[in-house]
PDB file of C-alpha atoms in Angstrom:
ATOM      1  CA  UNK A   1     125.457 -77.559  95.283  1.00 60.00           C
ATOM      2  CA  UNK A   2     128.746 -76.363  94.005  1.00 66.00           C
ATOM      3  CA  UNK A   3     129.750 -72.801  93.296  1.00 64.00           C
ATOM      4  CA  UNK A   4     129.214 -73.044  89.539  1.00 64.00           C
ATOM      5  CA  UNK A   5     125.680 -74.351  90.046  1.00 62.00           C
ATOM      6  CA  UNK A   6     124.867 -71.506  92.445  1.00 59.00           C
ATOM      7  CA  UNK A   7     126.193 -68.919  89.988  1.00 60.00           C
ATOM      8  CA  UNK A   8     123.858 -70.195  87.300  1.00 64.00           C
ATOM      9  CA  UNK A   9     120.742 -69.865  89.486  1.00 59.00           C
ATOM     10  CA  UNK A  10     118.502 -66.886  88.766  1.00 61.00           C
ATOM     11  CA  UNK A  11     119.229 -63.832  90.974  1.00 57.00           C
ATOM     12  CA  UNK A  12     115.949 -64.193  92.888  1.00 57.00           C
ATOM     13  CA  UNK A  13     116.926 -67.580  94.271  1.00 60.00           C
ATOM     14  CA  UNK A  14     120.414 -66.634  95.491  1.00 65.00           C
ATOM     15  CA  UNK A  15     119.525 -64.716  98.729  1.00 77.00           C
ATOM     16  CA  UNK A  16     121.355 -61.856 100.425  1.00 82.00           C
ATOM     17  CA  UNK A  17     125.061 -61.493 100.886  1.00 88.00           C
ATOM     18  CA  UNK A  18     126.593 -60.905 104.285  1.00 89.00           C
ATOM     19  CA  UNK A  19     127.467 -57.318 103.398  1.00 91.00           C
ATOM     20  CA  UNK A  20     123.877 -56.567 102.372  1.00 89.00           C
ATOM     21  CA  UNK A  21     122.636 -57.932 105.710  1.00 89.00           C
ATOM     22  CA  UNK A  22     125.197 -55.905 107.687  1.00 92.00           C
ATOM     23  CA  UNK A  23     124.331 -52.685 105.816  1.00 91.00           C
ATOM     24  CA  UNK A  24     120.612 -53.302 106.396  1.00 92.00           C
ATOM     25  CA  UNK A  25     121.186 -53.944 110.113  1.00 93.00           C
ATOM     26  CA  UNK A  26     123.255 -50.749 110.365  1.00 92.00           C
ATOM     27  CA  UNK A  27     120.519 -48.686 108.712  1.00 92.00           C
ATOM     28  CA  UNK A  28     117.888 -50.165 111.060  1.00 93.00           C
ATOM     29  CA  UNK A  29     120.134 -49.411 114.070  1.00 90.00           C
ATOM     30  CA  UNK A  30     120.577 -45.776 112.980  1.00 89.00           C
ATOM     31  CA  UNK A  31     116.842 -45.346 112.487  1.00 88.00           C
ATOM     32  CA  UNK A  32     116.130 -46.891 115.913  1.00 84.00           C
ATOM     33  CA  UNK A  33     118.680 -44.631 117.606  1.00 84.00           C
ATOM     34  CA  UNK A  34     116.932 -41.604 116.091  1.00 81.00           C
ATOM     35  CA  UNK A  35     113.410 -42.816 116.920  1.00 78.00           C
ATOM     36  CA  UNK A  36     114.027 -43.747 120.572  1.00 81.00           C
ATOM     37  CA  UNK A  37     114.767 -40.216 121.868  1.00 81.00           C
ATOM     38  CA  UNK A  38     111.791 -38.898 119.912  1.00 83.00           C
ATOM     39  CA  UNK A  39     109.540 -41.524 121.504  1.00 84.00           C
ATOM     40  CA  UNK A  40     110.841 -40.643 124.978  1.00 86.00           C
ATOM     41  CA  UNK A  41     110.245 -36.946 124.291  1.00 89.00           C
ATOM     42  CA  UNK A  42     106.697 -37.700 123.153  1.00 89.00           C
ATOM     43  CA  UNK A  43     105.977 -39.638 126.358  1.00 90.00           C
ATOM     44  CA  UNK A  44     107.421 -36.824 128.499  1.00 92.00           C
ATOM     45  CA  UNK A  45     105.394 -34.204 126.621  1.00 93.00           C
ATOM     46  CA  UNK A  46     102.230 -36.262 127.172  1.00 93.00           C
ATOM     47  CA  UNK A  47     102.852 -36.478 130.928  1.00 93.00           C
ATOM     48  CA  UNK A  48     103.491 -32.740 131.072  1.00 95.00           C
ATOM     49  CA  UNK A  49     100.212 -32.085 129.278  1.00 95.00           C
ATOM     50  CA  UNK A  50      98.448 -34.369 131.769  1.00 95.00           C
ATOM     51  CA  UNK A  51     100.096 -32.542 134.676  1.00 96.00           C
ATOM     52  CA  UNK A  52      99.018 -29.131 133.384  1.00 96.00           C
ATOM     53  CA  UNK A  53      95.442 -30.339 132.935  1.00 97.00           C
ATOM     54  CA  UNK A  54      95.321 -31.918 136.406  1.00 96.00           C
ATOM     55  CA  UNK A  55      96.718 -28.777 138.064  1.00 97.00           C
ATOM     56  CA  UNK A  56      94.221 -26.616 136.185  1.00 97.00           C
ATOM     57  CA  UNK A  57      91.334 -28.886 137.213  1.00 97.00           C
ATOM     58  CA  UNK A  58      92.261 -29.006 140.909  1.00 97.00           C
ATOM     59  CA  UNK A  59      93.039 -25.293 141.105  1.00 97.00           C
ATOM     60  CA  UNK A  60      89.723 -24.507 139.431  1.00 97.00           C
ATOM     61  CA  UNK A  61      87.915 -26.656 142.006  1.00 97.00           C
ATOM     62  CA  UNK A  62      89.752 -24.929 144.879  1.00 97.00           C
ATOM     63  CA  UNK A  63      88.747 -21.546 143.469  1.00 97.00           C
ATOM     64  CA  UNK A  64      85.131 -22.691 143.034  1.00 97.00           C
ATOM     65  CA  UNK A  65      85.082 -23.853 146.677  1.00 97.00           C
ATOM     66  CA  UNK A  66      86.387 -20.447 147.798  1.00 96.00           C
ATOM     67  CA  UNK A  67      83.746 -18.654 145.692  1.00 96.00           C
ATOM     68  CA  UNK A  68      81.034 -20.831 147.257  1.00 96.00           C
ATOM     69  CA  UNK A  69      82.286 -19.871 150.719  1.00 95.00           C
ATOM     70  CA  UNK A  70      82.362 -16.182 149.765  1.00 94.00           C
ATOM     71  CA  UNK A  71      78.810 -16.461 148.371  1.00 94.00           C
ATOM     72  CA  UNK A  72      77.584 -17.971 151.649  1.00 92.00           C
ATOM     73  CA  UNK A  73      76.827 -21.403 150.207  1.00 93.00           C
ATOM     74  CA  UNK A  74      79.325 -23.078 152.555  1.00 93.00           C
ATOM     75  CA  UNK A  75      79.375 -22.306 156.252  1.00 92.00           C
ATOM     76  CA  UNK A  76      82.748 -21.194 157.551  1.00 90.00           C
ATOM     77  CA  UNK A  77      84.000 -20.374 160.991  1.00 89.00           C
ATOM     78  CA  UNK A  78      85.420 -16.946 161.766  1.00 88.00           C
ATOM     79  CA  UNK A  79      88.990 -18.231 162.030  1.00 89.00           C
ATOM     80  CA  UNK A  80      88.889 -20.125 158.704  1.00 90.00           C
ATOM     81  CA  UNK A  81      90.234 -18.787 155.400  1.00 91.00           C
ATOM     82  CA  UNK A  82      87.478 -20.174 153.202  1.00 93.00           C
ATOM     83  CA  UNK A  83      89.709 -22.597 151.351  1.00 96.00           C
ATOM     84  CA  UNK A  84      89.026 -26.359 151.539  1.00 96.00           C
ATOM     85  CA  UNK A  85      90.559 -28.178 154.521  1.00 95.00           C
ATOM     86  CA  UNK A  86      91.753 -31.037 152.239  1.00 95.00           C
ATOM     87  CA  UNK A  87      91.499 -32.222 148.657  1.00 96.00           C
ATOM     88  CA  UNK A  88      89.074 -35.057 149.370  1.00 95.00           C
ATOM     89  CA  UNK A  89      86.314 -32.615 150.329  1.00 95.00           C
ATOM     90  CA  UNK A  90      86.270 -31.399 146.714  1.00 96.00           C
ATOM     91  CA  UNK A  91      85.117 -34.876 145.676  1.00 96.00           C
ATOM     92  CA  UNK A  92      83.062 -35.810 148.761  1.00 95.00           C
ATOM     93  CA  UNK A  93      81.183 -32.507 148.659  1.00 94.00           C
ATOM     94  CA  UNK A  94      79.826 -30.206 151.357  1.00 95.00           C
ATOM     95  CA  UNK A  95      76.318 -29.283 152.449  1.00 93.00           C
ATOM     96  CA  UNK A  96      74.868 -26.318 150.568  1.00 93.00           C
ATOM     97  CA  UNK A  97      73.894 -23.794 153.257  1.00 91.00           C
ATOM     98  CA  UNK A  98      71.313 -22.186 150.951  1.00 89.00           C
ATOM     99  CA  UNK A  99      69.525 -25.418 150.119  1.00 87.00           C
ATOM    100  CA  UNK A 100      66.377 -26.248 152.068  1.00 89.00           C
ATOM    101  CA  UNK A 101      66.867 -29.932 151.234  1.00 91.00           C
ATOM    102  CA  UNK A 102      70.490 -29.821 152.469  1.00 88.00           C
ATOM    103  CA  UNK A 103      71.795 -30.911 149.082  1.00 93.00           C
ATOM    104  CA  UNK A 104      75.533 -31.181 148.589  1.00 94.00           C
ATOM    105  CA  UNK A 105      77.911 -29.132 146.493  1.00 95.00           C
ATOM    106  CA  UNK A 106      80.515 -31.130 144.568  1.00 96.00           C
ATOM    107  CA  UNK A 107      83.556 -29.563 142.935  1.00 97.00           C
ATOM    108  CA  UNK A 108      85.265 -32.586 141.344  1.00 96.00           C
ATOM    109  CA  UNK A 109      83.962 -35.942 140.123  1.00 96.00           C
ATOM    110  CA  UNK A 110      87.284 -37.519 140.966  1.00 96.00           C
ATOM    111  CA  UNK A 111      90.595 -36.208 142.151  1.00 96.00           C
ATOM    112  CA  UNK A 112      93.215 -36.506 139.414  1.00 96.00           C
ATOM    113  CA  UNK A 113      96.550 -38.124 140.282  1.00 95.00           C
ATOM    114  CA  UNK A 114      99.875 -36.454 139.728  1.00 95.00           C
ATOM    115  CA  UNK A 115     100.939 -38.171 136.478  1.00 94.00           C
ATOM    116  CA  UNK A 116     104.591 -37.844 137.473  1.00 93.00           C
ATOM    117  CA  UNK A 117     104.150 -39.668 140.783  1.00 92.00           C
ATOM    118  CA  UNK A 118     105.898 -43.036 140.537  1.00 87.00           C
ATOM    119  CA  UNK A 119     103.810 -45.153 142.939  1.00 89.00           C
ATOM    120  CA  UNK A 120     100.421 -45.940 141.406  1.00 88.00           C
ATOM    121  CA  UNK A 121      99.104 -47.477 144.642  1.00 91.00           C
ATOM    122  CA  UNK A 122      99.279 -44.146 146.483  1.00 92.00           C
ATOM    123  CA  UNK A 123      95.871 -42.438 146.874  1.00 93.00           C
ATOM    124  CA  UNK A 124      95.442 -39.488 144.513  1.00 92.00           C
ATOM    125  CA  UNK A 125      95.261 -36.899 147.311  1.00 92.00           C
ATOM    126  CA  UNK A 126      98.667 -37.980 148.602  1.00 94.00           C
ATOM    127  CA  UNK A 127     100.404 -37.596 145.241  1.00 95.00           C
ATOM    128  CA  UNK A 128     100.182 -33.799 145.374  1.00 96.00           C
ATOM    129  CA  UNK A 129     102.156 -31.322 147.387  1.00 94.00           C
ATOM    130  CA  UNK A 130      99.845 -28.975 149.299  1.00 95.00           C
ATOM    131  CA  UNK A 131     100.302 -25.307 150.105  1.00 95.00           C
ATOM    132  CA  UNK A 132      98.228 -23.652 152.785  1.00 94.00           C
ATOM    133  CA  UNK A 133      97.049 -20.069 152.664  1.00 93.00           C
ATOM    134  CA  UNK A 134      99.411 -19.145 155.500  1.00 90.00           C
ATOM    135  CA  UNK A 135     102.593 -20.487 153.869  1.00 90.00           C
ATOM    136  CA  UNK A 136     104.875 -18.240 151.798  1.00 87.00           C
ATOM    137  CA  UNK A 137     104.827 -18.657 148.028  1.00 81.00           C
ATOM    138  CA  UNK A 138     108.524 -19.526 147.795  1.00 82.00           C
ATOM    139  CA  UNK A 139     108.362 -22.159 150.569  1.00 85.00           C
ATOM    140  CA  UNK A 140     105.046 -24.026 150.242  1.00 88.00           C
ATOM    141  CA  UNK A 141     103.963 -25.932 153.341  1.00 91.00           C
ATOM    142  CA  UNK A 142     100.875 -27.827 154.367  1.00 92.00           C
ATOM    143  CA  UNK A 143      98.576 -26.276 156.912  1.00 91.00           C
ATOM    144  CA  UNK A 144      94.955 -26.220 157.973  1.00 93.00           C
ATOM    145  CA  UNK A 145      93.645 -25.524 154.456  1.00 95.00           C
ATOM    146  CA  UNK A 146      94.571 -26.119 150.809  1.00 95.00           C
ATOM    147  CA  UNK A 147      95.313 -22.898 148.968  1.00 95.00           C
ATOM    148  CA  UNK A 148      97.284 -24.466 146.112  1.00 95.00           C
ATOM    149  CA  UNK A 149      98.710 -27.757 144.870  1.00 96.00           C
ATOM    150  CA  UNK A 150     101.969 -28.608 143.145  1.00 95.00           C
ATOM    151  CA  UNK A 151     103.763 -31.668 141.814  1.00 95.00           C
ATOM    152  CA  UNK A 152     106.166 -33.374 144.186  1.00 93.00           C
ATOM    153  CA  UNK A 153     108.255 -34.582 141.278  1.00 93.00           C
ATOM    154  CA  UNK A 154     111.896 -33.494 141.540  1.00 92.00           C
ATOM    155  CA  UNK A 155     112.256 -33.526 137.740  1.00 90.00           C
ATOM    156  CA  UNK A 156     112.422 -30.728 135.234  1.00 91.00           C
ATOM    157  CA  UNK A 157     110.199 -30.079 132.254  1.00 93.00           C
ATOM    158  CA  UNK A 158     111.203 -29.968 128.614  1.00 90.00           C
ATOM    159  CA  UNK A 159     111.492 -26.177 128.889  1.00 91.00           C
ATOM    160  CA  UNK A 160     113.886 -26.503 131.862  1.00 92.00           C
ATOM    161  CA  UNK A 161     111.470 -25.401 134.596  1.00 94.00           C
ATOM    162  CA  UNK A 162     110.958 -27.518 137.707  1.00 92.00           C
ATOM    163  CA  UNK A 163     107.641 -29.385 137.886  1.00 93.00           C
ATOM    164  CA  UNK A 164     107.227 -28.280 141.489  1.00 89.00           C
ATOM    165  CA  UNK A 165     107.170 -24.634 140.315  1.00 90.00           C
ATOM    166  CA  UNK A 166     104.201 -25.053 137.969  1.00 90.00           C
TER     167      UNK A 166
END
């Protein structure tokens, strides 16, 4: 078709010009560059929410274990603090000292993973940093019991705080 024949075609059959395509591509690129950081922020916020929930769940189970020891439902030795010796015992359960049938007390159905831990093949108990009752608050170290847990992630949260300080 020659140029005169194309000019006489109705506007709907002509197609887009190169400039229209370039402008459209530029608009799509600008929208994508705005949406990508927002999507990344949404993913980060979701992981932080998961981390808060997991910490709250594990810390609640540790506190419940300690209350059970203080109430005499779990036998403890004189040199023990009353906190669980490891995280797995919260899932595996312990014998209820008050039960005639020797039923077990369970504190968690499953141990949540640290959502910020990169390796998904690592067992959940090994994704958390552990603090024993004997370690100082500003330098958490593992010991013979689990007084608290924290994320081992070296990253920082949206608010600027370190995940390990939560």
